[in-house]
Short mmCIF file of C-alpha atoms in Angstrom, two decimals:
data_model
loop_
_atom_site.label_atom_id
_atom_site.label_comp_id
_atom_site.label_asym_id
_atom_site.label_seq_id
_atom_site.Cartn_x
_atom_site.Cartn_y
_atom_site.Cartn_z
CA UNK A 58 110.05 95.54 99.73
CA UNK A 59 107.60 95.94 97.02
CA UNK A 60 104.73 95.21 99.77
CA UNK A 61 105.98 98.78 101.41
CA UNK A 62 106.31 100.64 98.90
CA UNK A 63 102.07 99.61 97.70
CA UNK A 64 101.57 100.28 101.86
CA UNK A 65 102.50 103.92 101.32
CA UNK A 66 100.85 103.69 98.39
CA UNK A 67 98.22 103.29 99.65
CA UNK A 68 98.73 105.46 102.39
CA UNK A 69 99.18 108.15 100.33
CA UNK A 70 95.77 107.33 98.11
CA UNK A 71 93.49 107.38 100.90
CA UNK A 72 94.61 110.53 102.54
CA UNK A 73 93.84 112.40 99.27
CA UNK A 74 90.47 112.41 101.79
CA UNK A 75 88.56 111.13 98.93
CA UNK A 76 88.12 114.42 96.42
CA UNK A 77 89.35 113.35 93.77
CA UNK A 78 86.75 113.55 92.30
CA UNK A 79 84.15 115.34 93.81
CA UNK A 80 84.18 118.87 93.12
CA UNK A 81 80.99 117.98 90.69
CA UNK A 82 79.24 121.09 89.86
CA UNK A 83 76.04 122.15 87.66
CA UNK A 84 76.39 124.58 85.97
CA UNK A 85 72.45 126.60 85.29
CA UNK A 86 71.75 128.07 81.49
CA UNK A 87 69.37 130.73 82.59
CA UNK A 88 67.74 133.22 80.56
CA UNK A 89 66.22 136.62 82.12
CA UNK A 90 63.12 137.82 80.61
CA UNK A 91 61.91 141.56 80.84
CA UNK A 92 59.14 143.05 79.33
CA UNK A 93 61.94 146.38 78.04
CA UNK A 94 64.79 144.87 75.99
CA UNK A 95 66.35 148.16 77.08
CA UNK A 96 66.25 148.27 80.59
CA UNK A 97 68.72 144.77 80.82
CA UNK A 98 71.56 147.43 79.65
CA UNK A 99 72.72 148.33 83.19
CA UNK A 100 72.47 144.42 84.40
CA UNK A 101 75.90 143.30 86.79
CA UNK A 102 76.56 139.20 88.00
CA UNK A 103 76.40 140.79 91.32
CA UNK A 104 72.85 141.94 91.24
CA UNK A 105 71.38 138.02 90.08
CA UNK A 106 73.45 137.05 92.70
CA UNK A 107 72.10 139.27 95.38
CA UNK A 108 68.15 138.77 94.48
CA UNK A 109 68.75 135.20 93.47
CA UNK A 110 70.37 134.77 97.44
CA UNK A 111 67.76 136.50 98.85
CA UNK A 112 65.26 134.67 96.77
CA UNK A 113 66.86 131.12 98.30
CA UNK A 114 66.69 132.98 101.41
CA UNK A 115 63.43 132.65 101.27
CA UNK A 116 62.23 129.64 99.62
CA UNK A 117 64.35 127.81 101.64
CA UNK A 118 65.52 129.66 105.04
CA UNK A 119 69.20 129.18 106.60
CA UNK A 120 69.50 125.37 105.02
CA UNK A 121 69.33 127.63 101.93
CA UNK A 122 70.98 130.60 102.23
CA UNK A 123 74.47 128.31 103.73
CA UNK A 124 73.78 126.22 101.06
CA UNK A 125 73.95 128.80 98.76
CA UNK A 126 76.95 130.92 100.57
CA UNK A 127 79.47 127.56 99.90
CA UNK A 128 78.54 126.19 95.82
CA UNK A 129 76.60 128.99 94.44
CA UNK A 130 78.58 132.06 91.86
CA UNK A 131 77.00 133.50 88.88
CA UNK A 132 79.15 132.54 86.11
CA UNK A 133 78.46 134.93 82.99
CA UNK A 134 76.14 137.30 82.04
CA UNK A 135 75.57 138.82 79.20
CA UNK A 136 73.53 141.93 79.75
CA UNK A 137 72.22 142.81 76.13
CA UNK A 138 70.94 138.95 75.24
CA UNK A 139 70.58 138.42 78.87
CA UNK A 140 71.92 134.80 79.30
CA UNK A 141 72.92 134.07 83.24
CA UNK A 142 75.31 131.05 83.98
CA UNK A 143 75.18 129.94 86.95
CA UNK A 144 77.44 127.46 88.50
CA UNK A 145 75.61 125.20 91.86
CA UNK A 146 77.24 121.98 93.35
CA UNK A 147 76.23 119.09 92.36
CA UNK A 148 73.24 117.93 95.56
CA UNK A 149 71.78 121.21 96.00
CA UNK A 150 70.86 122.39 91.97
CA UNK A 151 67.74 121.62 92.35
CA UNK A 152 67.11 123.88 95.37
CA UNK A 153 69.02 126.96 93.68
CA UNK A 154 66.95 126.40 90.58
CA UNK A 155 63.53 125.80 92.55
CA UNK A 156 64.40 128.92 93.85
CA UNK A 157 64.90 130.65 90.38
CA UNK A 158 60.97 131.14 90.00
CA UNK A 159 60.53 133.44 92.53
CA UNK A 160 62.16 135.37 91.91
CA UNK A 161 59.81 138.73 90.01
CA UNK A 162 62.18 141.73 90.41
CA UNK A 163 65.92 142.76 89.87
CA UNK A 164 67.15 145.80 91.92
CA UNK A 165 69.57 147.59 89.65
CA UNK A 166 71.59 150.71 91.97
CA UNK A 167 67.34 151.54 93.64
CA UNK A 168 65.71 151.06 89.80
CA UNK A 169 63.13 148.06 90.05
CA UNK A 170 62.86 145.56 86.60
CA UNK A 171 60.49 143.66 86.66
CA UNK A 172 61.00 139.98 85.29
CA UNK A 173 61.77 136.56 85.51
CA UNK A 174 64.71 133.94 85.26
CA UNK A 175 63.74 130.89 82.83
CA UNK A 176 66.27 128.50 82.86
CA UNK A 177 66.95 126.48 79.31
CA UNK A 178 70.02 123.59 79.95
CA UNK A 179 71.51 122.62 82.99
CA UNK A 180 74.68 121.14 81.92
CA UNK A 181 77.77 119.55 84.12
CA UNK A 182 80.38 121.90 81.83
CA UNK A 183 80.59 125.85 80.98
CA UNK A 184 82.05 123.39 77.72
CA UNK A 185 78.02 121.78 77.47
CA UNK A 186 76.51 124.88 78.27
CA UNK A 187 78.32 127.18 75.61
CA UNK A 188 77.64 124.18 72.78
CA UNK A 189 73.65 124.05 73.98
CA UNK A 190 73.90 128.13 73.74
CA UNK A 191 75.48 128.00 70.46
CA UNK A 192 72.01 125.51 69.26
CA UNK A 193 69.87 127.64 70.81
CA UNK A 194 71.15 130.75 68.58
CA UNK A 195 71.07 129.56 65.99
CA UNK A 196 67.66 128.39 66.59
CA UNK A 197 66.43 132.08 67.89
CA UNK A 198 67.85 132.77 64.38
CA UNK A 199 66.15 130.85 62.40
CA UNK A 200 63.18 131.70 64.30
CA UNK A 201 63.91 135.23 63.34
CA UNK A 202 64.82 135.38 59.73
CA UNK A 203 60.94 135.52 58.78
CA UNK A 204 59.94 138.63 61.20
CA UNK A 205 62.65 140.86 59.10
CA UNK A 206 61.32 143.03 57.21
CA UNK A 207 64.25 144.23 54.76
CA UNK A 208 66.48 142.04 52.79
CA UNK A 209 69.92 143.58 54.58
CA UNK A 210 68.58 142.34 57.89
CA UNK A 211 67.83 139.03 56.29
CA UNK A 212 71.62 139.03 55.39
CA UNK A 213 72.77 139.63 58.01
CA UNK A 214 70.53 136.78 59.72
CA UNK A 215 72.17 134.59 57.15
CA UNK A 216 75.37 135.38 57.69
CA UNK A 217 75.62 135.08 60.98
CA UNK A 218 73.60 132.02 61.83
CA UNK A 219 76.18 130.84 59.22
CA UNK A 220 78.89 131.81 61.66
CA UNK A 221 77.17 129.39 63.88
CA UNK A 222 79.99 127.58 65.94
CA UNK A 223 81.48 127.04 68.66
CA UNK A 224 85.71 128.19 68.16
CA UNK A 225 83.39 131.69 66.96
CA UNK A 226 80.49 132.34 69.90
CA UNK A 227 81.88 135.52 70.92
CA UNK A 228 81.76 136.92 67.05
CA UNK A 229 78.23 134.84 67.16
CA UNK A 230 76.73 137.08 69.97
CA UNK A 231 77.90 139.77 69.17
CA UNK A 232 76.12 139.57 65.53
CA UNK A 233 72.95 138.17 66.63
CA UNK A 234 72.74 140.69 69.63
CA UNK A 235 73.04 142.84 66.24
CA UNK A 236 70.28 141.17 65.14
CA UNK A 237 68.55 141.19 67.74
CA UNK A 238 68.67 144.49 68.16
CA UNK A 239 66.75 144.52 64.45
CA UNK A 240 64.12 142.07 65.63
CA UNK A 241 63.27 144.14 67.89
CA UNK A 242 62.57 147.42 66.06
CA UNK A 243 60.24 145.44 64.10
CA UNK A 244 58.68 143.17 66.49
CA UNK B 65 56.08 82.04 138.08
CA UNK B 66 54.17 82.16 134.82
CA UNK B 67 55.69 79.94 131.97
CA UNK B 68 57.41 81.99 129.55
CA UNK B 69 55.88 82.98 126.68
CA UNK B 70 56.73 82.18 123.34
CA UNK B 71 59.29 84.61 121.79
CA UNK B 72 58.59 85.58 118.41
CA UNK B 73 60.00 88.76 116.38
CA UNK B 74 58.82 91.14 112.94
CA UNK B 75 60.56 92.32 111.52
CA UNK B 76 59.61 95.37 109.27
CA UNK B 77 61.26 98.05 106.68
CA UNK B 78 59.31 101.15 106.36
CA UNK B 79 56.71 99.72 107.71
CA UNK B 80 54.68 103.15 108.19
CA UNK B 81 54.66 106.52 106.15
CA UNK B 82 54.31 108.40 108.82
CA UNK B 83 56.39 108.89 112.10
CA UNK B 84 54.90 109.92 115.89
CA UNK B 85 56.97 112.82 118.13
CA UNK B 86 56.48 112.84 121.54
CA UNK B 87 57.45 116.25 122.52
CA UNK B 88 57.46 118.63 125.31
CA UNK B 89 58.04 122.15 125.78
CA UNK B 90 60.41 123.06 128.49
CA UNK B 91 60.25 127.48 128.84
CA UNK B 92 62.40 129.38 131.15
CA UNK B 93 59.68 130.78 133.25
CA UNK B 94 57.25 128.28 134.27
CA UNK B 95 54.11 127.39 132.29
CA UNK B 96 53.02 129.68 129.94
CA UNK B 97 49.41 129.97 128.85
CA UNK B 98 49.24 128.26 125.04
CA UNK B 99 46.45 126.86 123.31
CA UNK B 100 47.84 124.02 120.59
CA UNK B 101 47.20 126.91 118.01
CA UNK B 102 49.48 128.83 119.15
CA UNK B 103 51.97 125.51 119.97
CA UNK B 104 51.92 124.51 116.24
CA UNK B 105 52.42 127.99 114.58
CA UNK B 106 55.58 127.94 117.34
CA UNK B 107 56.44 124.69 115.15
CA UNK B 108 56.07 125.83 111.78
CA UNK B 109 57.86 129.42 113.21
CA UNK B 110 61.01 127.17 113.67
CA UNK B 111 60.57 125.41 110.27
CA UNK B 112 60.22 128.49 108.89
CA UNK B 113 63.47 129.82 109.89
CA UNK B 114 65.50 127.06 109.43
CA UNK B 115 63.66 125.95 106.39
CA UNK B 116 62.70 128.59 104.37
CA UNK B 117 59.05 128.66 102.65
CA UNK B 118 59.18 125.13 101.10
CA UNK B 119 60.22 123.73 105.04
CA UNK B 120 57.31 125.46 106.39
CA UNK B 121 54.98 123.97 103.92
CA UNK B 122 55.34 120.86 104.91
CA UNK B 123 52.22 118.90 106.36
CA UNK B 124 52.56 117.61 110.26
CA UNK B 125 49.58 117.47 112.59
CA UNK B 126 49.26 117.94 116.41
CA UNK B 127 47.79 114.91 117.12
CA UNK B 128 47.70 115.71 121.05
CA UNK B 129 48.23 118.25 123.56
CA UNK B 130 48.32 118.16 127.28
CA UNK B 131 47.99 122.49 127.89
CA UNK B 132 49.01 121.58 131.49
CA UNK B 133 52.03 119.93 130.47
CA UNK B 134 52.89 120.99 127.11
CA UNK B 135 53.37 117.84 125.70
CA UNK B 136 51.88 116.92 122.72
CA UNK B 137 52.48 114.03 119.77
CA UNK B 138 52.77 114.69 116.17
CA UNK B 139 52.97 113.40 113.00
CA UNK B 140 54.33 113.99 110.45
CA UNK B 141 55.89 112.14 106.82
CA UNK B 142 58.58 109.83 106.68
CA UNK B 143 60.86 112.31 104.61
CA UNK B 144 60.11 115.53 107.05
CA UNK B 145 61.38 113.71 110.10
CA UNK B 146 65.00 114.89 109.93
CA UNK B 147 63.67 118.81 109.30
CA UNK B 148 60.90 118.46 111.63
CA UNK B 149 63.38 117.29 114.05
CA UNK B 150 65.68 119.61 113.54
CA UNK B 151 63.69 122.54 113.31
CA UNK B 152 62.62 121.89 116.78
CA UNK B 153 66.52 121.12 118.35
CA UNK B 154 67.29 125.06 117.25
CA UNK B 155 64.20 126.60 117.94
CA UNK B 156 65.02 128.52 120.55
CA UNK B 157 62.74 131.12 121.57
CA UNK B 158 58.94 131.66 122.39
CA UNK B 159 57.41 135.47 122.61
CA UNK B 160 60.72 137.34 123.52
CA UNK B 161 61.83 133.79 125.84
CA UNK B 162 63.96 131.13 126.76
CA UNK B 163 62.25 127.81 125.78
CA UNK B 164 63.31 124.54 124.32
CA UNK B 165 61.39 121.26 122.98
CA UNK B 166 62.07 117.79 124.48
CA UNK B 167 61.97 115.12 122.43
CA UNK B 168 60.65 112.08 124.09
CA UNK B 169 60.09 109.32 122.13
CA UNK B 170 59.59 108.63 118.42
CA UNK B 171 58.75 105.56 116.77
CA UNK B 172 57.11 105.31 113.67
CA UNK B 173 54.06 103.05 115.59
CA UNK B 174 51.69 105.38 117.72
CA UNK B 175 51.48 102.30 119.90
CA UNK B 176 54.75 102.26 121.08
CA UNK B 177 54.45 106.12 121.89
CA UNK B 178 51.70 104.65 125.26
CA UNK B 179 54.05 103.15 127.60
CA UNK B 180 57.83 103.88 127.96
CA UNK B 181 60.51 102.02 130.02
CA UNK B 182 62.17 105.47 130.82
CA UNK B 183 59.15 106.21 132.47
CA UNK B 184 57.63 102.77 133.98
CA UNK B 185 56.35 102.81 137.29
CA UNK B 186 57.17 99.63 139.45
CA UNK B 187 53.50 98.87 141.13
CA UNK B 188 52.26 95.85 143.81
CA UNK B 189 52.40 93.99 140.27
CA UNK B 190 55.30 92.96 140.41
CA UNK B 191 55.38 89.45 142.68
CA UNK B 192 58.08 86.81 142.44
#
């Protein structure tokens, strides 16, 4: 009686096709660097996706295109700060990462924007990427503090730094946007 | 009958850094005039289609080329063997003409390509 139940359990587990832990993925946290900040505003995740697909096709051919089609998706894009989160399969993330370096311009509604994609962090989950992004943004704000000219801006930046936390990540990015633009006007 | 010689077997793991392939190009409409540079260019194009710029830049050498038979011996690093072989398999056309690559022999040792038991011909040397 016991053996029969063990046998049934064994068959059930085998029938899962060994895919219990195979949805592994890697998230590439990248930053779009453009010479002119205002051209970032109209960025869409479709643009990044298409540009990346073309770059992977050029660099890795049909094999790369096939891997791109099955595993890659642009999970998050922030047009204000230029942060992109790209998801890919764990086995092929290096292939996609290598093709990032070949992107020279993003085409958006007929306008070509010269840029390069800088990979900041590779994480296994979205949460680790979020944690890294919070730390990174805090470092950027610290770097911006000496560049601020007026006291009001300094207060703004200090407040933004203090409010950096994972739960406030959306407000924190909004604050960073505000101080980012101020910082840019000064520099 | 000569007495049987002693039998010794050596087993190597990853003995050679390279792999050697003996291949032949078969064209649909008979043989064309193809130089060795064009032959190598054709294989590079096949690699580029399948594996992109990164794949096409993988170094391989055409060691010998027979223009009448359109056969050649390629040398490639071990890590690139699978890519090269798959690119040769999927290469279908040369100048808008159907063609195919036949891989006759693959070996990590060049000496092994000199003899092939499939093409061995028994002459009058075999005596009872």
